Amino acid sequence: MMKDWCVRALSRDSARRQSDGHAESNNPLNHLMPRLKLPALREFKRCFLLLAVLPFSSNATGSNYSAIALADLARAQQVLRDAHPAVALKTDRPFNDWFVRGYDDAEKLAMRAANARQVLAAVRYYLSGFRDGHVAVWDPNASSKTMWAGWTAQWRSGEWRVVRAASGWPTPLPEKGAILIACDGLKPSEYIDTHIAPFVDRRTGLESVLDRLALLLSNRIPRDGIWEREKPYSCTFESNGETREYRLDWKASDAGIYSSNRQRPRTGVEPWGKNRYWIYAQQFLSSDLEKNEMEDAILAILSVPAKADVVVFDARGNNGGSSLFGYQLLAALMRRDTPNLESGAQAWWRPSRISVDWFARLARDELARAGPQSVRYRKISEMEKFLKEAHQKSGPDVLVSDGAIEGSQYPSPPEGDSFKGRVVLLTDKNCASACLDFSDLVLAVPGALHVGEATSADSDYLDIAVVDLPSGLQMAVPQKVWIGRSRKANEPLIPEHLFGGDIHDTPSLRAWLEPLL
């Protein structure tokens, strides 16, 4: 009953505020967030706290979406307060500033949520402000129904180019190769910065992020719900010296997202020419690996001759997962010459209750996946024990060094002769998280060559735990912070040789790579 009263009260207040006042002029989302009066905020603060711990159905209807958004938002901030290393570290000024200021802005937005998409958008507006791919929120039950306006543009060679255009569309469309000039009167970058990035990912300096955001100019993807689904209304293009405006005509289709259905190769080894080997390392998510896939790949790498000329680690499509998998693949090749984690850097964990519970869950999942003999299961169990003891001894607000873990997070490399040839790392723009950890290790091998596309990037906060929010949304929060790491926060790795073609065209890529070896 108390929940229902809060919902009704919040709904009445939301309706009142829609006709009262206007937003501060220096906020880029003025048209979304009207001025809120402090007495009203105080009046409902108790409701927000109550709603944050009450369950809501993700199928909720009517006027309670603002209450659902506020409950999720309050819980998201509490998760950060309880588990994020920056809260205990207390030295990250941008984080701590946005922790408070960003919440205030997101709270105003959440009060206006009128549907499930805007619930997600309001929470993501807050979390995206930390500019960290490891602080995220998503809907695990998001619909797969995608809407398309018939064309897709991406940033190519300094211009917004149409890279895909439908045939047989019921209304006129720009042709492939046309230059996108504006949408709803804004330059594409301005439109993205205002209407898309705040609700998805604000790291627009990363090419992989920019590609994802540009898709949302002409694709409506449920997992990336933005606040105003109906926009843009029209976009202007230039082609063959002529400028033309096109009104967007939305249809149910995912053709604007997928150029082809590419099947990921199984992790493993294949010969490539004379005395050379190609190792596919494109998946580090345990939940997406086939049974014994990683174990079979490690055995295959152990059979690569130590005197082979070249080994290529192909990490295309790998956007993270377990860093242990990457270490095991490299260690199977390099044996006793496997690089150590960079000297001078130190990882510190925050032993929160959330982290302890998360590692317990990971241990159960790995035990079911691979059995008690799994190296990963043993290492996860050791981490669970380490964090649990630290939590009980010092509490969740004292960071603990991973150097204090009994043994190592990684097993000892296998015995045998180390590989003596040349190691090549192939990446694409989506390489992030554990893929970046893997890249750091591979590039620490003397003489290693990096080719392909520049990677994505991550912050100094890593190793996520996943937490459920009241509505059923799920949230990621990092548990560990690197201090002294040479690769800076949100800094991509740039290959020595950049491939300018289709990164997924393996025959063309191999032909390009041949003379570089």
C-alpha atoms as one frame of an Amber mdcrd trajectory, in Angstrom:
protein
   0.000   0.000   0.000   2.829   2.366   0.826   4.311   1.630  -2.595   1.012
   2.499  -4.304   0.777   5.777  -2.379   4.281   6.746  -3.471   3.533   5.879
  -7.077   0.351   7.994  -7.063   2.118  10.888  -5.365   5.039  10.804  -7.773
   2.670  10.643 -10.722   0.721  13.693  -9.508   3.940  15.602  -8.963   5.255
  14.618 -12.393   2.082  15.927 -14.045   2.291  19.171 -12.064   5.903  19.747
 -13.033   5.241  19.274 -16.729   3.459  22.633 -16.711   5.661  24.382 -14.153
   8.884  26.198 -14.918  11.725  25.429 -17.281  15.240  24.018 -17.004  18.493
  25.777 -16.420  19.887  27.135 -19.675  23.335  25.531 -19.418  22.128  21.925
 -19.369  22.265  20.143 -22.782  19.073  18.290 -21.869  17.022  21.332 -20.917
  14.018  20.214 -22.902  13.961  16.948 -20.955  14.547  18.095 -17.380  12.380
  20.922 -15.995  13.306  22.723 -12.806  12.496  20.787  -9.638  11.805  22.612
  -6.412  13.707  21.461  -3.356  10.631  21.064  -1.133   9.201  18.580  -3.630
  12.449  16.639  -3.648  12.495  16.465   0.128   8.828  15.488   0.241   9.412
  12.413  -1.884  12.890  11.405  -0.683  11.419   8.865   1.702   9.397   7.425
  -1.165  12.503   7.063  -3.326  14.315   5.154  -0.603  11.338   2.883  -0.054
  10.842   2.285  -3.761  14.527   1.455  -4.168  14.091  -1.723  -2.151  10.680
  -2.788  -3.431  10.429  -5.101  -6.452   8.777  -3.889  -9.629   7.660  -5.829
 -12.654   9.510  -5.002 -15.878   6.077  -5.176 -17.499   4.652  -2.425 -15.279
   2.197  -0.118 -16.989   0.512   3.192 -16.391   1.969   6.081 -14.473   4.468
   4.288 -12.229   7.430   4.388 -14.645   8.847   7.460 -12.939   8.796   5.606
  -9.623  10.460   2.578 -11.230  13.160   4.792 -12.744  13.780   6.506  -9.409
  14.029   3.163  -7.612  16.522   1.814 -10.151  18.519   5.030 -10.031  18.709
   5.000  -6.233  19.817   1.380  -6.240  22.433   2.051  -8.937  23.995   4.806
  -6.859  23.930   2.572  -3.783  25.729  -0.187  -5.702  28.451   2.288  -6.674
  28.689   3.504  -3.087  28.966  -0.054  -1.757  31.287  -1.621  -4.331  33.108
   0.795  -6.659  36.839   1.195  -5.813  36.731   4.955  -6.499  34.444   5.488
  -3.510  37.011   3.897  -1.188  39.974   5.432  -3.017  38.548   8.975  -2.652
  41.122  10.526  -5.029  39.206  10.358  -8.320  37.743  13.854  -8.428  35.761
  13.510 -11.712  34.160  10.310 -10.407  33.207  11.807  -7.060  31.891  14.985
  -8.677  29.627  13.103 -11.102  28.581  10.671  -8.363  26.605  13.542  -6.773
  25.985  16.051  -9.563  25.140  13.423 -12.169  22.699  11.767  -9.820  20.843
  15.029  -9.305  20.500  15.492 -13.077  19.455  11.880 -13.641  16.903  12.081
 -10.834  15.157  14.970 -12.578  15.096  12.956 -15.783  13.837   9.808 -14.047
  10.853  11.738 -12.703   9.698  12.196 -16.296  10.031   8.531 -17.357   6.829
   7.470 -19.092   7.774   4.011 -20.386  10.253   1.178 -19.871  12.651   2.583
 -22.473  12.907   5.841 -20.558  13.520   3.965 -17.306  16.617   2.455 -18.908
  17.575   5.786 -20.493  17.381   7.660 -17.169  19.629   5.187 -15.342  22.023
   4.992 -18.265  22.192   8.799 -18.377  23.662   8.637 -14.870  26.026   5.727
 -15.416  27.296   6.900 -18.813  28.513  10.062 -17.124  31.326   8.105 -15.487
  32.729   7.482 -18.986  33.651   3.920 -18.164  32.641   0.881 -20.173  32.694
  -1.163 -16.961  29.964   0.969 -15.367  26.909   0.043 -17.381  23.245  -0.920
 -17.274  21.151  -2.979 -19.680  17.864  -4.830 -20.006  18.503  -8.601 -20.154
  14.986  -9.069 -21.500  15.178  -6.380 -24.183  13.104  -7.015 -27.257  14.943
  -8.074 -30.399  12.608  -5.973 -32.554  14.733  -3.361 -34.320  13.458  -0.422
 -36.362  15.359   0.967 -39.360  15.019   4.124 -41.417  16.479   2.436 -44.507
  20.044   3.765 -44.309  23.024   3.576 -41.956  25.838   6.131 -41.729  29.270
   5.773 -40.110  32.297   8.031 -39.650  34.674   7.262 -42.527  37.776   9.245
 -43.513  36.626  12.417 -41.797  33.034  12.380 -43.055  29.700  10.830 -42.148
  29.110   8.419 -45.023  26.123   6.218 -45.811  27.558   2.704 -45.655  24.286
   0.844 -46.117  21.076   1.712 -47.949  18.028  -0.470 -48.444  16.580  -1.372
 -51.815  12.846  -1.288 -52.419  12.150   1.096 -49.517   8.672   2.683 -49.742
  10.091   6.217 -49.528  13.163   7.864 -51.146  16.528   7.176 -49.494  20.063
   8.579 -49.773  22.365   6.433 -51.865  25.313   4.497 -50.485  28.307   6.818
 -50.232  26.224   9.969 -49.666  27.511  12.376 -47.012  25.276  12.972 -44.000
  25.130  16.731 -43.353  22.561  17.165 -40.568  19.653  15.607 -38.693  16.823
  17.782 -37.380  18.970  20.827 -38.064  21.983  19.613 -36.069  25.310  18.388
 -37.400  25.577  14.600 -36.893  28.166  14.975 -34.119  25.992  17.574 -32.356
  22.920  15.380 -32.645  24.815  12.392 -31.246  26.261  14.435 -28.368  22.839
  15.796 -27.416  20.303  13.067 -28.124  22.208   9.767 -28.169  25.539   9.650
 -26.308  24.162  10.648 -22.860  21.877   7.610 -22.945  24.353   5.100 -24.358
  28.068   5.939 -24.076  29.707   9.364 -23.823  33.195   8.240 -24.893  32.777
   9.666 -28.401  36.537   9.842 -28.904  36.647   6.062 -29.336  35.947   4.823
 -32.851  34.097   1.726 -31.651  31.809   3.870 -29.497  31.206   6.358 -32.296
  30.200   3.528 -34.641  27.690   2.278 -32.087  26.241   5.747 -31.515  25.994
   6.499 -35.233  23.868   3.397 -35.726  21.226   5.019 -33.545  20.769   7.911
 -35.953  18.764   5.579 -38.190  18.279   2.391 -36.148  16.132   1.941 -33.061
  17.726  -0.846 -31.040  15.865  -1.857 -27.846  19.079  -2.645 -25.935  20.229
   0.943 -26.599  17.009   2.740 -25.815  17.380   6.499 -26.051  14.983   8.984
 -24.510  13.211  10.230 -27.646  12.451   7.226 -29.826  10.682   9.201 -32.555
  13.698  11.308 -33.516  15.324  12.306 -35.765  12.464  13.287 -38.055  14.558
  14.158 -41.096  18.187  14.200 -42.219  20.036  16.062 -44.967  22.564  14.461
 -47.310  24.938  15.570 -50.035  25.534  13.406 -53.098  26.986  14.225 -56.512
  27.091  17.904 -55.630  23.425  18.071 -54.668  21.904  18.483 -51.191  18.605
  16.836 -50.319  16.546  16.380 -47.161  14.897  13.009 -46.460  12.140  12.382
 -43.957  12.833   9.207 -41.973  10.398   6.369 -42.594  10.810   3.731 -39.882
  10.207   0.036 -40.564  10.780  -3.141 -38.556  14.151  -4.435 -39.788  17.602
  -5.319 -38.466  19.245  -4.999 -41.887  20.717  -1.654 -40.889  22.819  -3.289
 -38.197  24.035  -6.543 -39.665  25.883  -6.504 -42.979  26.249 -10.279 -42.835
  25.932 -13.119 -40.390  29.524 -13.829 -39.435  30.173 -16.985 -37.500  32.905
 -16.795 -34.895  35.617 -19.402 -35.446  36.205 -21.786 -32.587  39.124 -20.817
 -30.346  42.110 -22.815 -31.567  45.010 -23.150 -33.992  45.246 -23.569 -37.743
  48.350 -23.693 -39.970  48.904 -20.605 -42.111  51.428 -21.147 -44.858  54.827
 -22.654 -44.230  55.895 -22.861 -40.585  53.339 -20.271 -39.487  50.259 -20.602
 -37.286  47.049 -18.650 -36.799  45.497 -18.743 -33.317  41.878 -17.641 -32.994
  41.402 -15.820 -29.684  38.059 -14.136 -30.330  36.042 -15.166 -27.277  36.890
 -14.854 -23.566  33.321 -15.012 -22.220  32.934 -18.376 -20.508  29.173 -18.375
 -21.075  29.696 -18.181 -24.855  32.409 -20.818 -25.127  31.567 -24.294 -26.318
  32.271 -27.237 -24.036  36.042 -27.787 -23.719  36.701 -25.070 -26.303  39.354
 -23.256 -24.293  40.896 -26.439 -22.947  41.222 -27.889 -26.459  42.746 -24.648
 -27.731  45.397 -24.641 -24.986  46.366 -28.228 -25.870  46.610 -27.280 -29.547
  48.866 -24.304 -28.799  51.126 -26.509 -26.702  51.745 -28.482 -29.905  52.909
 -25.449 -31.917  56.641 -25.972 -32.666  58.875 -23.706 -30.608  60.902 -23.007
 -33.772  57.939 -21.936 -35.904  58.491 -18.644 -37.708  55.288 -16.753 -36.926
  52.251 -17.067 -34.690  49.302 -14.691 -35.127  46.876 -14.167 -32.242  43.605
 -13.164 -33.908  41.520 -11.184 -31.385  38.983  -9.750 -33.858  35.529  -9.634
 -32.308  36.855 -10.147 -28.781  35.378  -7.499 -26.485  36.307  -9.012 -23.152
  35.440 -11.662 -20.619  37.943 -13.508 -18.437  41.543 -12.265 -18.513  42.645
 -15.699 -17.358  41.708 -17.200 -20.729  43.970 -14.781 -22.584  46.827 -15.468
 -20.204  46.435 -19.221 -20.653  46.550 -18.963 -24.447  49.725 -16.892 -24.413
  51.346 -18.992 -21.667  50.749 -22.175 -23.686  52.928 -20.656 -26.407  55.554
 -18.692 -24.463  55.934 -21.108 -21.511  58.595 -19.825 -19.113  59.024 -16.641
 -21.201  55.431 -15.565 -20.618  55.546 -11.849 -19.710  54.716 -10.832 -16.166
  52.143  -8.174 -15.351  53.773  -4.798 -15.840  56.175  -3.824 -13.096  55.404
  -0.673 -11.183  51.662  -1.165 -11.538  49.476  -2.578  -8.805  45.895  -3.796
  -8.787  43.769  -3.117  -5.718  40.451  -4.786  -4.957  37.524  -3.460  -2.998
  36.282  -6.398  -0.873  32.603  -5.518  -0.881  29.750  -7.864  -0.093  28.746
  -7.509  -3.727  32.168  -8.772  -4.845  32.153 -11.710  -2.458  28.719 -12.784
  -3.670  29.721 -12.290  -7.305  32.785 -14.517  -7.056  30.713 -17.153  -5.291
  28.333 -17.071  -8.261  31.223 -17.243 -10.756  32.631 -20.244  -8.916  29.300
 -22.070  -9.102  28.956 -21.297 -12.810  32.514 -22.417 -13.648  32.124 -25.576
 -11.598  29.023 -26.430 -13.616  30.736 -25.509 -16.899  34.104 -27.182 -16.540
  34.160 -29.216 -13.330  36.397 -29.056 -10.237  39.572 -29.698 -12.266  39.181
 -26.351 -14.072  42.092 -23.971 -13.456  39.666 -21.075 -13.710  37.392 -22.623
 -11.086  40.312 -22.941  -8.664  41.428 -19.345  -9.239  37.901 -17.979  -8.853
  37.488 -19.919  -5.611  40.775 -18.492  -4.332  39.575 -14.965  -5.153  36.270
 -15.572  -3.374  38.120 -16.730  -0.266  40.562 -13.806  -0.434  37.818 -11.174
  -0.764  35.632 -12.787   1.876  38.463 -12.803   4.416  39.399  -9.199   3.584
  35.756  -8.144   3.915  35.457  -9.795   7.312  38.791  -8.438   8.546  38.772
  -4.813   7.370  35.354  -4.170   5.854  34.433  -3.012   2.353  36.126   0.391
   2.468  39.759  -0.762   2.739  41.300  -1.660  -0.632  43.481  -4.765  -0.698
  46.335  -5.480  -3.080  46.069  -8.520  -5.307  49.689  -9.164  -4.340  48.292
 -10.339  -1.002  46.418 -13.201  -2.666  47.832 -16.569  -1.719  49.569 -17.822
  -4.854  48.774 -15.911  -8.036  45.669 -14.987  -9.972  47.292 -16.810 -12.878
  48.686 -20.358 -12.826  52.350 -21.034 -13.525  53.155 -21.323 -17.251  53.494
 -24.843 -18.657  56.915 -26.499 -18.744  58.741 -26.902 -22.045  60.529 -24.913
 -24.726  59.354 -21.354 -25.282  58.302 -20.103 -28.690  61.221 -18.315 -30.386
  59.575 -16.895 -33.508  57.630 -13.701 -34.108  54.346 -13.047 -32.303  51.705
 -10.959 -34.092  48.596  -9.464 -32.450  45.577  -8.717 -34.650  42.855  -6.507
 -33.127  39.761  -4.649 -34.223  38.093  -1.557 -32.786  35.937  -3.577 -30.359
  38.822  -5.007 -28.312  38.115  -3.986 -24.713  38.414  -5.138 -21.107  39.972
  -8.626 -20.953  40.909  -8.318 -24.626  43.004  -5.271 -23.708  44.622  -7.178
 -20.832  45.471  -9.904 -23.344  46.837  -7.330 -25.786  49.047  -5.804 -23.091
  50.510  -9.250 -22.372  51.074 -10.175 -26.021  52.695  -6.836 -26.822  55.069
  -7.347 -23.876  56.653 -10.243 -25.804  59.927  -8.937 -27.291  59.528  -8.155
 -30.983  55.721  -8.522 -30.972  53.945  -6.841 -33.883  50.513  -5.195 -33.547
  48.354  -4.976 -36.682  44.714  -4.373 -37.603  42.556  -1.631 -36.110  43.053
   0.548 -33.044  41.402  -1.051 -30.035  38.673   0.298 -27.837  39.719   1.409
 -24.347  38.891   1.030 -20.684  39.328   2.980 -17.482  41.562   2.030 -14.566
  38.565   0.273 -12.970  38.124  -3.348 -14.040  36.692  -6.792 -13.245  32.973
  -6.239 -13.092  30.314  -7.706 -10.854  26.739  -7.821 -12.148  23.899  -6.658
  -9.903  20.123  -6.772 -10.439  18.210  -3.507 -10.133  14.642  -3.460  -8.742
  12.947  -3.355 -12.153  14.913  -6.294 -13.562  17.563  -4.212 -15.312  21.126
  -5.384 -14.695  24.098  -3.243 -13.807  27.866  -3.739 -14.009  30.187  -2.282
 -11.383  33.997  -2.667 -11.350  35.680  -4.239  -8.346  39.370  -3.523  -8.984
  41.496  -0.453  -9.730  44.882  -0.314 -11.433  47.320   2.198  -9.963  50.433
   3.022 -11.972  49.414   1.214 -15.166  51.339   2.512 -18.192  48.278   2.445
 -20.470  46.160   5.414 -19.468  42.434   5.417 -18.825  40.345   5.354 -22.016
  43.519   5.181 -24.124  43.322   2.758 -27.079  46.203   0.664 -28.352  47.272
   1.834 -31.821  48.686  -0.847 -34.150  52.056  -0.375 -35.795  50.320  -1.173
 -39.072  46.683  -0.118 -39.574  44.538  -2.169 -41.939  42.330   0.056 -44.088
  40.071  -2.612 -45.580  37.262  -4.764 -44.204  38.756  -6.101 -40.984  36.539
  -9.192 -41.262  37.812 -10.114 -44.740  40.352 -12.704 -43.602  41.840 -13.584
 -47.036  42.465  -9.904 -47.865  43.842  -9.244 -44.396  46.254 -12.182 -44.631
  47.445 -11.053 -48.060  48.076  -7.577 -46.617  49.922  -9.016 -43.629  52.299
 -11.275 -45.609  54.849  -8.597 -46.623  54.872  -7.101 -43.114  56.370 -10.212
 -41.531
